[in-house]
Amino acid sequence: MNIVILAAGMGKRMQSALPKVLHPLAGKPLLGHVIDTARALSPQRLCVIYGHGGDAVPSAFANAGLSFAKQEPQLGTGHAVMQALPHIEDGATTLVLYGDVPLTTAASLQRLLDAAGNDKLGVLTVTLDNPTGYGRIVREQGKIVRIVEQKDANETERAIAEVNTGIIAAPTAKLRGWLAALSNNNAQGEYYLTDIIAAAVADGVDVVSAQPDDVAETLGVNSKVQLAELERVHQRNIATRLLEQGVTLADPARLDVRGTLQCGRDVSIDVNCVFEGRVEIADGAVIGANCVIKDAVIGAGANIKPFTHIESAKVGEQAQIGPFARLRPGTELAREVHVGNFVEVKNSIVGVGSKANHLAYVGDTDIGSGVNVGAGVITCNYDGANKFRTIIEDDAFIGSDSQLVAPVRVGRGATIGAGTTLTKDAPAEQLTLSRAKQISLAGWVRPVKIKK
Ligand code: UD1
Ligand code: CA
């Protein structure tokens, strides 16, 4: 099978410099959704017709194994498909998709392909309460005989509620002939792809139709309003799937998944959480309100408290994170680790049961198990030019407001006194501290304001 994706339209109503098909839905360009759905059907050839925005569209999908054909000027949907003809093979069906219609499912497309078989022309149609603007499906004795565009339709034709979604499947060799014979003698002066329907009928080729599971699958994006509407439809579908899998969502309308979210049993997610990239949440984990979690693995029974930000990190089983914690790339937390409020952890490995509960920066650090990192502790990992690691061995205790100037090592069971600036390794089991000696001045008098 060949798949051709039409994406040359400029999308003037988006009011944007970015080509329409590159606007993101759920964090992925509209065209990316269509390409992914197309790939699910395993086509031999996949060709994208682009036009506006210079090379922005091909550049966005370079190395994706696609072919691109430029359509310039844009003389209509039929003219757009003509540009793909050098890229597709006869002897197979050609499926035409739209780069600005992101929610079509592979299942609905497969139904259309099955209906069309090798030798029929298939049209994906829907019946709308308000068909204004769409091409209407004209049937005689139940059989599709042609499609008439809104602007070319008479009153009787405009009353038809069954419309063309634009998605068609056609035998390729025949398609070439029909496209070659198109004329632009119509209300818009364009080469209409839809005119191939009448051509097929004249050729004695059967025209069949299939319908998608949901009307939203055929909705296109022409404006930011429509983009926002489809985003909600898509997010609602994702939330419904999660609920069906047994995930507890405090409010399915207040969840955003921009990538893939995989959840175990009895996972619970509070309101306003955003998941990006690939996120896995294991059994029984709880995600508090207002968390943003990207490319992360959350262990079983972990509790991610509200307002936590996690990116490219692993959180161990039964860990307690937040509220207001930040886990940055390269962070790996073992079982039962606690990371509390206003603690930032970057590129660090933290062992079983270790805790940093308040206001700390832990960067480029290896922390063993059973370590306590006090409030306000900072690992000084950067000298302005290079980064160095800090090593804190098992059962060490780092007193509050200490700075560990890397590279530095705190031995097993060592205690660092509060307020220490550690510049040399601290031996195991000992108390190490750097602190000006505390003095008290007897008889000292507090200054008083001078009277003028
Ligand atoms: C088209 C159909 C109409 C259908 C509707 C569904 C035709 C003539 N009409 O109308 O029957 O109901 O879609 O939304 O096919 N495009 C190009 N190059 C062009 C023109 C369009 O790539 O020269 C692309 C656009 O970027 C868009 C798609 O084709 O993704 C549809 O184009 P659009 O102008 O929106 O078609 P409609 O007039 O809506
Ligand atoms: Ca359209």
Tab-separated table of C-alpha atoms and ligand atoms in Angstrom:
chain	number	residue	atom	x	y	z
A	1	MET	CA	0.000	0.000	0.000
A	2	ASN	CA	1.030	3.620	-0.611
A	3	ILE	CA	0.037	6.416	1.721
A	4	VAL	CA	0.010	10.046	0.638
A	5	ILE	CA	-0.420	12.725	3.293
A	6	LEU	CA	-1.596	16.147	2.105
A	7	ALA	CA	0.083	18.879	4.107
A	8	ALA	CA	0.665	21.753	1.715
A	9	GLY	CA	-2.034	24.101	2.930
A	10	MET	CA	-0.747	27.208	4.637
A	11	GLY	CA	-3.191	27.360	7.489
A	12	LYS	CA	-3.704	31.100	7.327
A	13	ARG	CA	-6.266	31.006	10.133
A	14	MET	CA	-3.669	29.686	12.585
A	15	GLN	CA	-2.218	33.242	12.606
A	16	SER	CA	1.251	31.794	12.964
A	17	ALA	CA	4.619	31.671	11.243
A	18	LEU	CA	4.768	27.935	11.914
A	19	PRO	CA	3.287	25.751	9.133
A	20	LYS	CA	-0.068	24.438	10.324
A	21	VAL	CA	0.862	20.761	10.377
A	22	LEU	CA	3.779	21.462	12.721
A	23	HIS	CA	1.578	22.848	15.483
A	24	PRO	CA	1.606	20.400	18.371
A	25	LEU	CA	-1.284	18.358	19.639
A	26	ALA	CA	-0.437	16.524	22.863
A	27	GLY	CA	3.165	17.659	22.447
A	28	LYS	CA	3.562	16.182	18.944
A	29	PRO	CA	3.109	17.957	15.596
A	30	LEU	CA	-0.256	17.339	13.940
A	31	LEU	CA	1.567	15.735	11.029
A	32	GLY	CA	3.451	13.485	13.469
A	33	HIS	CA	0.141	11.991	14.608
A	34	VAL	CA	-0.862	11.293	11.008
A	35	ILE	CA	2.546	9.799	10.160
A	36	ASP	CA	2.411	7.527	13.222
A	37	THR	CA	-1.077	6.324	12.306
A	38	ALA	CA	0.064	5.789	8.713
A	39	ARG	CA	3.048	3.742	9.916
A	40	ALA	CA	0.750	1.528	11.959
A	41	LEU	CA	-0.685	0.379	8.605
A	42	SER	CA	2.799	-0.621	7.324
A	43	PRO	CA	2.738	1.106	3.933
A	44	GLN	CA	5.485	0.365	1.391
A	45	ARG	CA	5.568	4.024	0.418
A	46	LEU	CA	4.758	7.006	2.580
A	47	CYS	CA	4.848	10.394	0.868
A	48	VAL	CA	4.125	13.785	2.412
A	49	ILE	CA	3.025	16.682	0.195
A	50	TYR	CA	4.257	19.933	1.639
A	51	GLY	CA	4.210	23.503	0.435
A	52	HIS	CA	4.180	26.425	2.804
A	53	GLY	CA	6.926	27.158	5.311
A	54	GLY	CA	9.966	26.388	3.161
A	55	ASP	CA	11.679	23.193	4.276
A	56	ALA	CA	10.315	23.345	7.818
A	57	VAL	CA	8.047	20.344	7.243
A	58	PRO	CA	10.645	17.989	5.680
A	59	SER	CA	13.238	19.130	8.246
A	60	ALA	CA	10.910	18.315	11.117
A	61	PHE	CA	10.636	14.739	9.867
A	62	ALA	CA	14.098	14.167	8.416
A	63	ASN	CA	15.465	10.632	8.894
A	64	ALA	CA	11.953	9.343	9.299
A	65	GLY	CA	12.134	7.247	6.140
A	66	LEU	CA	9.541	9.334	4.338
A	67	SER	CA	9.509	10.827	0.905
A	68	PHE	CA	8.479	14.428	0.411
A	69	ALA	CA	7.056	16.163	-2.623
A	70	LYS	CA	6.660	19.885	-2.835
A	71	GLN	CA	3.429	21.295	-4.181
A	72	GLU	CA	3.848	24.835	-5.405
A	73	PRO	CA	1.568	26.560	-6.174
A	74	GLN	CA	-1.309	24.812	-4.441
A	75	LEU	CA	-3.938	24.161	-7.039
A	76	GLY	CA	-6.203	21.874	-5.056
A	77	THR	CA	-6.339	18.461	-3.411
A	78	GLY	CA	-6.242	16.594	-6.754
A	79	HIS	CA	-3.185	18.593	-7.809
A	80	ALA	CA	-1.605	17.800	-4.427
A	81	VAL	CA	-1.988	14.041	-4.925
A	82	MET	CA	-0.507	14.373	-8.450
A	83	GLN	CA	2.772	15.524	-6.865
A	84	ALA	CA	3.043	12.164	-5.105
A	85	LEU	CA	2.710	10.083	-8.265
A	86	PRO	CA	6.497	9.707	-8.885
A	87	HIS	CA	6.850	8.418	-5.307
A	88	ILE	CA	4.206	5.700	-5.266
A	89	GLU	CA	3.845	2.285	-6.845
A	90	ASP	CA	1.154	0.899	-9.130
A	91	GLY	CA	-0.241	-2.485	-8.276
A	92	ALA	CA	-1.087	-1.357	-4.744
A	93	THR	CA	-3.759	0.764	-3.176
A	94	THR	CA	-3.066	4.419	-2.416
A	95	LEU	CA	-4.543	5.838	0.767
A	96	VAL	CA	-4.828	9.639	0.949
A	97	LEU	CA	-4.688	11.218	4.414
A	98	TYR	CA	-4.617	14.853	5.583
A	99	GLY	CA	-1.782	16.224	7.680
A	100	ASP	CA	-4.156	18.446	9.613
A	101	VAL	CA	-6.564	15.657	10.627
A	102	PRO	CA	-4.712	14.108	13.567
A	103	LEU	CA	-7.138	11.809	15.350
A	104	THR	CA	-8.037	9.253	12.685
A	105	THR	CA	-7.403	5.765	14.028
A	106	ALA	CA	-5.630	2.978	12.194
A	107	ALA	CA	-8.696	0.792	12.849
A	108	SER	CA	-11.000	3.144	10.942
A	109	LEU	CA	-8.519	3.408	8.067
A	110	GLN	CA	-8.167	-0.365	7.964
A	111	ARG	CA	-11.930	-0.632	7.654
A	112	LEU	CA	-11.793	1.697	4.633
A	113	LEU	CA	-8.930	-0.298	3.095
A	114	ASP	CA	-10.795	-3.559	3.657
A	115	ALA	CA	-13.897	-2.104	1.998
A	116	ALA	CA	-11.893	-0.850	-1.002
A	117	GLY	CA	-9.927	-4.057	-1.505
A	118	ASN	CA	-7.642	-4.006	-4.573
A	119	ASP	CA	-9.974	-2.718	-7.204
A	120	LYS	CA	-12.585	-0.435	-5.648
A	121	LEU	CA	-12.489	3.233	-4.728
A	122	GLY	CA	-13.160	3.775	-1.033
A	123	VAL	CA	-14.290	7.002	0.626
A	124	LEU	CA	-14.375	7.566	4.385
A	125	THR	CA	-17.645	9.388	5.033
A	126	VAL	CA	-19.505	10.743	8.035
A	127	THR	CA	-23.015	12.033	8.533
A	128	LEU	CA	-23.138	15.436	10.176
A	129	ASP	CA	-25.960	17.493	11.670
A	130	ASN	CA	-24.382	20.511	10.040
A	131	PRO	CA	-22.567	19.514	6.839
A	132	THR	CA	-21.806	23.106	5.788
A	133	GLY	CA	-18.416	23.487	4.109
A	134	TYR	CA	-17.863	19.832	3.336
A	135	GLY	CA	-18.076	17.966	0.056
A	136	ARG	CA	-21.399	16.110	-0.096
A	137	ILE	CA	-21.716	12.447	-0.984
A	138	VAL	CA	-24.207	12.053	-3.826
A	139	ARG	CA	-25.750	8.585	-4.022
A	140	GLU	CA	-28.079	7.037	-6.597
A	141	GLN	CA	-29.909	3.861	-5.597
A	142	GLY	CA	-27.667	3.820	-2.527
A	143	LYS	CA	-24.442	3.869	-4.579
A	144	ILE	CA	-21.988	6.762	-4.453
A	145	VAL	CA	-21.901	8.447	-7.856
A	146	ARG	CA	-19.981	11.638	-7.172
A	147	ILE	CA	-18.948	14.214	-4.576
A	148	VAL	CA	-20.011	17.804	-4.918
A	149	GLU	CA	-18.187	20.572	-3.079
A	150	GLN	CA	-20.150	23.040	-0.966
A	151	LYS	CA	-19.382	25.893	-3.345
A	152	ASP	CA	-20.505	23.945	-6.394
A	153	ALA	CA	-23.584	22.334	-4.826
A	154	ASN	CA	-27.205	23.209	-5.519
A	155	GLU	CA	-29.787	23.431	-2.770
A	156	THR	CA	-30.815	19.773	-2.951
A	157	GLU	CA	-27.179	18.677	-2.789
A	158	ARG	CA	-26.453	20.996	0.125
A	159	ALA	CA	-29.227	19.239	2.070
A	160	ILE	CA	-27.225	15.990	1.978
A	161	ALA	CA	-25.865	15.239	5.454
A	162	GLU	CA	-23.349	12.547	4.442
A	163	VAL	CA	-20.020	14.247	3.764
A	164	ASN	CA	-16.587	13.492	2.434
A	165	THR	CA	-13.962	13.350	5.185
A	166	GLY	CA	-11.361	13.744	2.425
A	167	ILE	CA	-9.788	10.372	3.191
A	168	ILE	CA	-9.907	8.007	0.228
A	169	ALA	CA	-8.369	4.720	-0.885
A	170	ALA	CA	-7.874	4.073	-4.586
A	171	PRO	CA	-6.194	1.550	-6.904
A	172	THR	CA	-3.029	3.432	-7.873
A	173	ALA	CA	-2.805	2.757	-11.608
A	174	LYS	CA	-6.416	3.861	-12.044
A	175	LEU	CA	-5.818	6.861	-9.796
A	176	ARG	CA	-3.069	8.097	-12.144
A	177	GLY	CA	-5.489	8.092	-15.048
A	178	TRP	CA	-8.264	9.830	-13.126
A	179	LEU	CA	-5.924	12.538	-11.838
A	180	ALA	CA	-4.517	13.169	-15.320
A	181	ALA	CA	-8.026	13.836	-16.562
A	182	LEU	CA	-9.025	16.322	-13.803
A	183	SER	CA	-10.099	19.797	-14.781
A	184	ASN	CA	-10.296	22.928	-12.667
A	185	ASN	CA	-13.542	24.055	-14.180
A	186	ASN	CA	-15.383	24.621	-10.901
A	187	ALA	CA	-16.341	27.325	-8.413
A	188	GLN	CA	-12.846	27.442	-6.832
A	189	GLY	CA	-10.788	26.955	-9.998
A	190	GLU	CA	-9.020	24.020	-8.298
A	191	TYR	CA	-8.181	20.467	-9.266
A	192	TYR	CA	-10.495	18.586	-6.920
A	193	LEU	CA	-9.450	15.139	-5.757
A	194	THR	CA	-13.137	14.534	-5.209
A	195	ASP	CA	-13.769	14.562	-8.970
A	196	ILE	CA	-12.117	11.133	-9.235
A	197	ILE	CA	-15.287	9.638	-7.754
A	198	ALA	CA	-17.365	10.437	-10.842
A	199	ALA	CA	-14.427	9.339	-13.014
A	200	ALA	CA	-14.334	5.962	-11.258
A	201	VAL	CA	-18.067	5.498	-11.725
A	202	ALA	CA	-17.689	6.326	-15.428
A	203	ASP	CA	-14.911	3.701	-15.587
A	204	GLY	CA	-17.190	1.073	-14.051
A	205	VAL	CA	-15.161	0.989	-10.830
A	206	ASP	CA	-17.227	0.411	-7.681
A	207	VAL	CA	-17.179	3.247	-5.168
A	208	VAL	CA	-17.652	2.116	-1.584
A	209	SER	CA	-17.657	3.880	1.748
A	210	ALA	CA	-16.637	3.205	5.321
A	211	GLN	CA	-17.305	5.177	8.482
A	212	PRO	CA	-14.974	5.979	11.379
A	213	ASP	CA	-15.847	4.981	14.949
A	214	ASP	CA	-16.053	8.599	16.003
A	215	VAL	CA	-16.727	11.828	14.124
A	216	ALA	CA	-13.778	13.470	15.928
A	217	GLU	CA	-11.477	11.182	13.937
A	218	THR	CA	-12.270	13.189	10.822
A	219	LEU	CA	-12.018	16.689	12.261
A	220	GLY	CA	-9.333	18.908	10.811
A	221	VAL	CA	-7.474	21.819	12.343
A	222	ASN	CA	-7.801	25.183	10.630
A	223	SER	CA	-7.542	27.491	13.642
A	224	LYS	CA	-6.224	27.619	17.190
A	225	VAL	CA	-9.802	27.216	18.368
A	226	GLN	CA	-10.108	23.903	16.540
A	227	LEU	CA	-6.640	22.854	17.704
A	228	ALA	CA	-7.638	23.458	21.317
A	229	GLU	CA	-10.882	21.544	20.806
A	230	LEU	CA	-9.103	18.519	19.348
A	231	GLU	CA	-6.522	18.635	22.146
A	232	ARG	CA	-9.379	18.239	24.635
A	233	VAL	CA	-10.962	15.405	22.631
A	234	HIS	CA	-7.620	13.629	22.497
A	235	GLN	CA	-6.883	14.144	26.194
A	236	ARG	CA	-10.352	12.940	27.114
A	237	ASN	CA	-9.761	9.767	25.071
A	238	ILE	CA	-6.455	9.161	26.867
A	239	ALA	CA	-8.079	9.735	30.272
A	240	THR	CA	-10.889	7.332	29.400
A	241	ARG	CA	-8.377	4.632	28.429
A	242	LEU	CA	-6.509	5.112	31.728
A	243	LEU	CA	-9.752	4.894	33.712
A	244	GLU	CA	-10.682	1.718	31.843
A	245	GLN	CA	-7.320	0.252	32.804
A	246	GLY	CA	-8.102	0.936	36.463
A	247	VAL	CA	-6.153	4.136	37.043
A	248	THR	CA	-7.846	6.523	39.488
A	249	LEU	CA	-8.043	10.049	38.080
A	250	ALA	CA	-9.328	12.724	40.427
A	251	ASP	CA	-10.697	14.505	37.358
A	252	PRO	CA	-10.337	13.075	33.838
A	253	ALA	CA	-10.717	16.609	32.459
A	254	ARG	CA	-7.665	17.830	34.351
A	255	LEU	CA	-4.928	15.527	33.084
A	256	ASP	CA	-2.563	16.084	30.160
A	257	VAL	CA	-0.544	13.329	28.595
A	258	ARG	CA	1.922	14.468	25.947
A	259	GLY	CA	3.565	11.184	25.108
A	260	THR	CA	2.943	7.760	26.603
A	261	LEU	CA	1.858	7.089	30.160
A	262	GLN	CA	1.959	3.508	31.314
A	263	CYS	CA	0.409	2.729	34.680
A	264	GLY	CA	0.355	-0.357	36.878
A	265	ARG	CA	-2.541	-1.388	39.123
A	266	ASP	CA	-4.052	0.985	41.635
A	267	VAL	CA	-2.220	4.063	40.488
A	268	SER	CA	-3.864	7.286	41.544
A	269	ILE	CA	-3.370	10.678	39.895
A	270	ASP	CA	-4.670	13.925	41.351
A	271	VAL	CA	-5.684	16.967	39.301
A	272	ASN	CA	-3.586	19.090	36.934
A	273	CYS	CA	-0.733	16.696	36.304
A	274	VAL	CA	1.198	16.827	33.025
A	275	PHE	CA	3.028	13.773	31.706
A	276	GLU	CA	5.498	14.166	28.855
A	277	GLY	CA	7.632	11.763	26.854
A	278	ARG	CA	7.599	8.205	28.217
A	279	VAL	CA	6.436	7.886	31.779
A	280	GLU	CA	5.938	4.626	33.666
A	281	ILE	CA	4.189	4.522	37.011
A	282	ALA	CA	4.285	1.238	38.921
A	283	ASP	CA	1.571	-0.363	41.067
A	284	GLY	CA	0.087	1.645	43.872
A	285	ALA	CA	2.011	4.850	43.233
A	286	VAL	CA	0.231	8.099	44.031
A	287	ILE	CA	0.806	11.294	42.065
A	288	GLY	CA	-0.288	14.443	43.867
A	289	ALA	CA	-1.858	17.501	42.294
A	290	ASN	CA	0.058	19.766	39.902
A	291	CYS	CA	3.015	17.520	39.148
A	292	VAL	CA	4.917	17.704	35.849
A	293	ILE	CA	6.621	14.413	35.046
A	294	LYS	CA	8.679	13.769	31.924
A	295	ASP	CA	10.556	10.654	30.767
A	296	ALA	CA	10.512	9.060	34.181
A	297	VAL	CA	9.947	5.787	35.977
A	298	ILE	CA	8.058	5.954	39.269
A	299	GLY	CA	8.410	2.877	41.486
A	300	ALA	CA	5.642	0.902	43.156
A	301	GLY	CA	4.020	2.583	46.112
A	302	ALA	CA	5.938	5.813	45.615
A	303	ASN	CA	4.224	8.977	46.747
A	304	ILE	CA	4.864	12.004	44.560
A	305	LYS	CA	3.428	14.903	46.491
A	306	PRO	CA	1.943	18.046	44.914
A	307	PHE	CA	3.916	20.489	42.755
A	308	THR	CA	6.797	18.138	42.029
A	309	HIS	CA	8.758	18.398	38.774
A	310	ILE	CA	10.534	15.288	37.523
A	311	GLU	CA	12.532	14.926	34.330
A	312	SER	CA	14.574	11.949	33.078
A	313	ALA	CA	14.726	10.385	36.522
A	314	LYS	CA	13.962	7.118	38.296
A	315	VAL	CA	12.128	7.041	41.589
A	316	GLY	CA	12.358	3.877	43.694
A	317	GLU	CA	9.590	1.939	45.394
A	318	GLN	CA	7.936	3.555	48.388
A	319	ALA	CA	9.899	6.762	47.858
A	320	GLN	CA	8.393	10.038	49.075
A	321	ILE	CA	9.013	13.015	46.851
A	322	GLY	CA	7.865	16.590	47.355
A	323	PRO	CA	5.859	18.634	47.804
A	324	PHE	CA	7.769	21.152	45.659
A	325	ALA	CA	10.667	18.843	44.798
A	326	ARG	CA	12.653	18.892	41.580
A	327	LEU	CA	14.321	15.809	40.161
A	328	ARG	CA	16.486	16.613	37.162
A	329	PRO	CA	18.017	14.360	34.488
A	330	GLY	CA	20.229	11.526	35.648
A	331	THR	CA	18.660	11.186	39.064
A	332	GLU	CA	18.146	7.647	40.348
A	333	LEU	CA	16.544	7.227	43.716
A	334	ALA	CA	16.483	3.825	45.407
A	335	ARG	CA	13.724	2.388	47.566
A	336	GLU	CA	12.270	4.528	50.357
A	337	VAL	CA	14.269	7.632	49.553
A	338	HIS	CA	12.729	10.875	50.790
A	339	VAL	CA	13.201	14.108	48.851
A	340	GLY	CA	11.319	16.947	50.463
A	341	ASN	CA	10.282	20.482	49.730
A	342	PHE	CA	12.556	22.761	47.737
A	343	VAL	CA	15.132	20.056	47.200
A	344	GLU	CA	16.758	19.823	43.774
A	345	VAL	CA	18.524	16.623	42.766
A	346	LYS	CA	20.504	16.377	39.527
A	347	ASN	CA	22.556	13.566	38.004
A	348	SER	CA	22.811	11.793	41.337
A	349	ILE	CA	22.376	8.279	42.644
A	350	VAL	CA	20.721	8.039	46.043
A	351	GLY	CA	20.742	4.783	48.032
A	352	VAL	CA	18.023	3.002	49.982
A	353	GLY	CA	16.234	5.044	52.617
A	354	SER	CA	18.381	8.160	52.334
A	355	LYS	CA	16.698	11.489	53.010
A	356	ALA	CA	17.059	15.107	51.937
A	357	ASN	CA	13.940	16.638	53.328
A	358	HIS	CA	14.357	20.385	53.099
A	359	LEU	CA	15.922	23.041	50.874
A	360	ALA	CA	18.968	21.302	49.433
A	361	TYR	CA	20.898	21.030	46.179
A	362	VAL	CA	22.281	17.607	45.430
A	363	GLY	CA	24.112	17.581	42.094
A	364	ASP	CA	26.574	15.104	40.566
A	365	THR	CA	26.517	13.135	43.800
A	366	ASP	CA	26.589	9.475	44.818
A	367	ILE	CA	24.778	9.001	48.084
A	368	GLY	CA	24.801	5.641	49.843
A	369	SER	CA	22.006	4.189	51.948
A	370	GLY	CA	20.712	5.549	55.226
A	371	VAL	CA	22.207	8.994	54.657
A	372	ASN	CA	20.625	12.111	56.119
A	373	VAL	CA	21.176	15.321	54.182
A	374	GLY	CA	20.204	18.243	56.396
A	375	ALA	CA	18.286	21.371	55.518
A	376	GLY	CA	20.087	23.830	53.293
A	377	VAL	CA	22.910	21.490	52.282
A	378	ILE	CA	24.577	22.271	48.970
A	379	THR	CA	26.896	20.119	46.942
A	380	CYS	CA	29.147	22.620	45.195
A	381	ASN	CA	29.649	20.634	42.024
A	382	TYR	CA	30.786	23.425	39.715
A	383	ASP	CA	33.877	25.598	39.992
A	384	GLY	CA	32.801	27.838	37.163
A	385	ALA	CA	34.574	25.732	34.542
A	386	ASN	CA	34.292	22.053	35.448
A	387	LYS	CA	31.924	19.794	37.313
A	388	PHE	CA	33.011	17.351	39.991
A	389	ARG	CA	31.316	14.581	41.946
A	390	THR	CA	30.562	14.381	45.604
A	391	ILE	CA	30.503	10.983	47.296
A	392	ILE	CA	28.595	10.422	50.518
A	393	GLU	CA	28.919	6.921	51.909
A	394	ASP	CA	26.314	4.901	53.816
A	395	ASP	CA	24.887	6.209	57.086
A	396	ALA	CA	26.613	9.585	56.876
A	397	PHE	CA	24.881	12.579	58.446
A	398	ILE	CA	25.331	15.954	56.775
A	399	GLY	CA	24.481	18.793	59.156
A	400	SER	CA	22.259	21.627	58.014
A	401	ASP	CA	23.578	24.437	55.858
A	402	SER	CA	26.792	22.648	54.957
A	403	GLN	CA	28.528	23.072	51.619
A	404	LEU	CA	30.364	20.077	50.204
A	405	VAL	CA	32.922	21.423	47.743
A	406	ALA	CA	33.473	18.733	45.121
A	407	PRO	CA	35.405	16.655	44.445
A	408	VAL	CA	34.982	15.473	48.006
A	409	ARG	CA	34.113	12.293	49.865
A	410	VAL	CA	32.239	11.805	53.119
A	411	GLY	CA	33.144	8.448	54.652
A	412	ARG	CA	30.754	5.833	55.974
A	413	GLY	CA	28.996	6.872	59.143
A	414	ALA	CA	30.701	10.290	59.175
A	415	THR	CA	28.957	13.272	60.713
A	416	ILE	CA	29.412	16.730	59.239
A	417	GLY	CA	28.650	19.487	61.696
A	418	ALA	CA	26.080	22.078	60.761
A	419	GLY	CA	27.398	24.993	58.774
A	420	THR	CA	30.526	23.207	57.588
A	421	THR	CA	32.262	24.148	54.362
A	422	LEU	CA	33.828	20.822	53.489
A	423	THR	CA	36.806	21.131	51.172
A	424	LYS	CA	38.675	17.950	52.105
A	425	ASP	CA	37.442	14.385	52.521
A	426	ALA	CA	35.726	13.629	55.830
A	427	PRO	CA	36.848	10.368	57.419
A	428	ALA	CA	34.407	7.609	58.323
A	429	GLU	CA	32.732	7.538	61.716
A	430	GLN	CA	34.190	10.911	62.831
A	431	LEU	CA	32.674	14.334	63.369
A	432	THR	CA	34.085	16.817	60.888
A	433	LEU	CA	33.233	20.467	61.059
A	434	SER	CA	34.618	23.776	59.905
A	435	ARG	CA	33.249	26.593	61.918
A	436	ALA	CA	34.558	29.798	63.476
A	437	LYS	CA	34.696	29.343	67.206
A	438	GLN	CA	31.621	30.733	68.971
A	439	ILE	CA	32.350	33.575	71.360
A	440	SER	CA	30.196	35.686	73.677
A	441	LEU	CA	31.278	39.182	74.797
A	442	ALA	CA	30.298	39.943	78.362
A	443	GLY	CA	29.463	43.619	78.967
A	444	TRP	CA	28.860	44.383	75.298
A	445	VAL	CA	26.276	47.143	74.822
A	446	ARG	CA	23.943	47.373	71.862
A	447	PRO	CA	24.278	50.720	70.024
A	448	VAL	CA	21.505	53.244	70.557
A	449	LYS	CA	20.184	55.796	68.036
A	450	ILE	CA	22.000	59.116	68.221
A	451	LYS	CA	19.660	62.051	69.049
A	452	LYS	CA	20.152	65.148	66.828
B	1	UD1	C1	-11.742	18.952	1.126
B	1	UD1	C2	-12.607	18.128	0.184
B	1	UD1	C3	-14.035	18.068	0.737
B	1	UD1	C4	-14.029	17.503	2.134
B	1	UD1	C5	-13.073	18.300	3.036
B	1	UD1	C6	-12.922	17.618	4.341
B	1	UD1	C7	-11.708	18.471	-2.042
B	1	UD1	C8	-11.842	19.211	-3.317
B	1	UD1	N1	-12.599	18.747	-1.106
B	1	UD1	O1	-12.265	20.271	1.111
B	1	UD1	O2	-14.836	17.252	-0.101
B	1	UD1	O3	-15.321	17.521	2.680
B	1	UD1	O4	-11.779	18.385	2.439
B	1	UD1	O5	-12.189	18.438	5.214
B	1	UD1	O6	-10.834	17.639	-1.906
B	1	UD1	N2	-4.197	20.638	0.423
B	1	UD1	C9	-2.971	20.571	-0.199
B	1	UD1	N3	-2.802	21.198	-1.382
B	1	UD1	C10	-3.795	21.893	-2.003
B	1	UD1	C11	-5.044	21.959	-1.355
B	1	UD1	C12	-5.218	21.322	-0.139
B	1	UD1	O7	-2.044	19.936	0.330
B	1	UD1	O8	-3.539	22.416	-3.087
B	1	UD1	C13	-4.357	19.954	1.704
B	1	UD1	C14	-4.633	20.942	2.830
B	1	UD1	O9	-3.436	21.290	3.489
B	1	UD1	C15	-5.554	20.156	3.758
B	1	UD1	C16	-6.275	19.209	2.816
B	1	UD1	O10	-5.513	19.153	1.632
B	1	UD1	O11	-4.819	19.351	4.657
B	1	UD1	C17	-7.691	19.664	2.541
B	1	UD1	O12	-7.648	20.931	1.927
B	1	UD1	P1	-8.795	21.981	2.142
B	1	UD1	O13	-8.503	23.161	1.312
B	1	UD1	O14	-9.013	22.171	3.592
B	1	UD1	O15	-10.017	21.211	1.507
B	1	UD1	P2	-11.508	21.567	1.697
B	1	UD1	O16	-11.845	22.690	0.806
B	1	UD1	O17	-11.817	21.677	3.117
B	2	CA	CA	-10.546	21.638	5.267
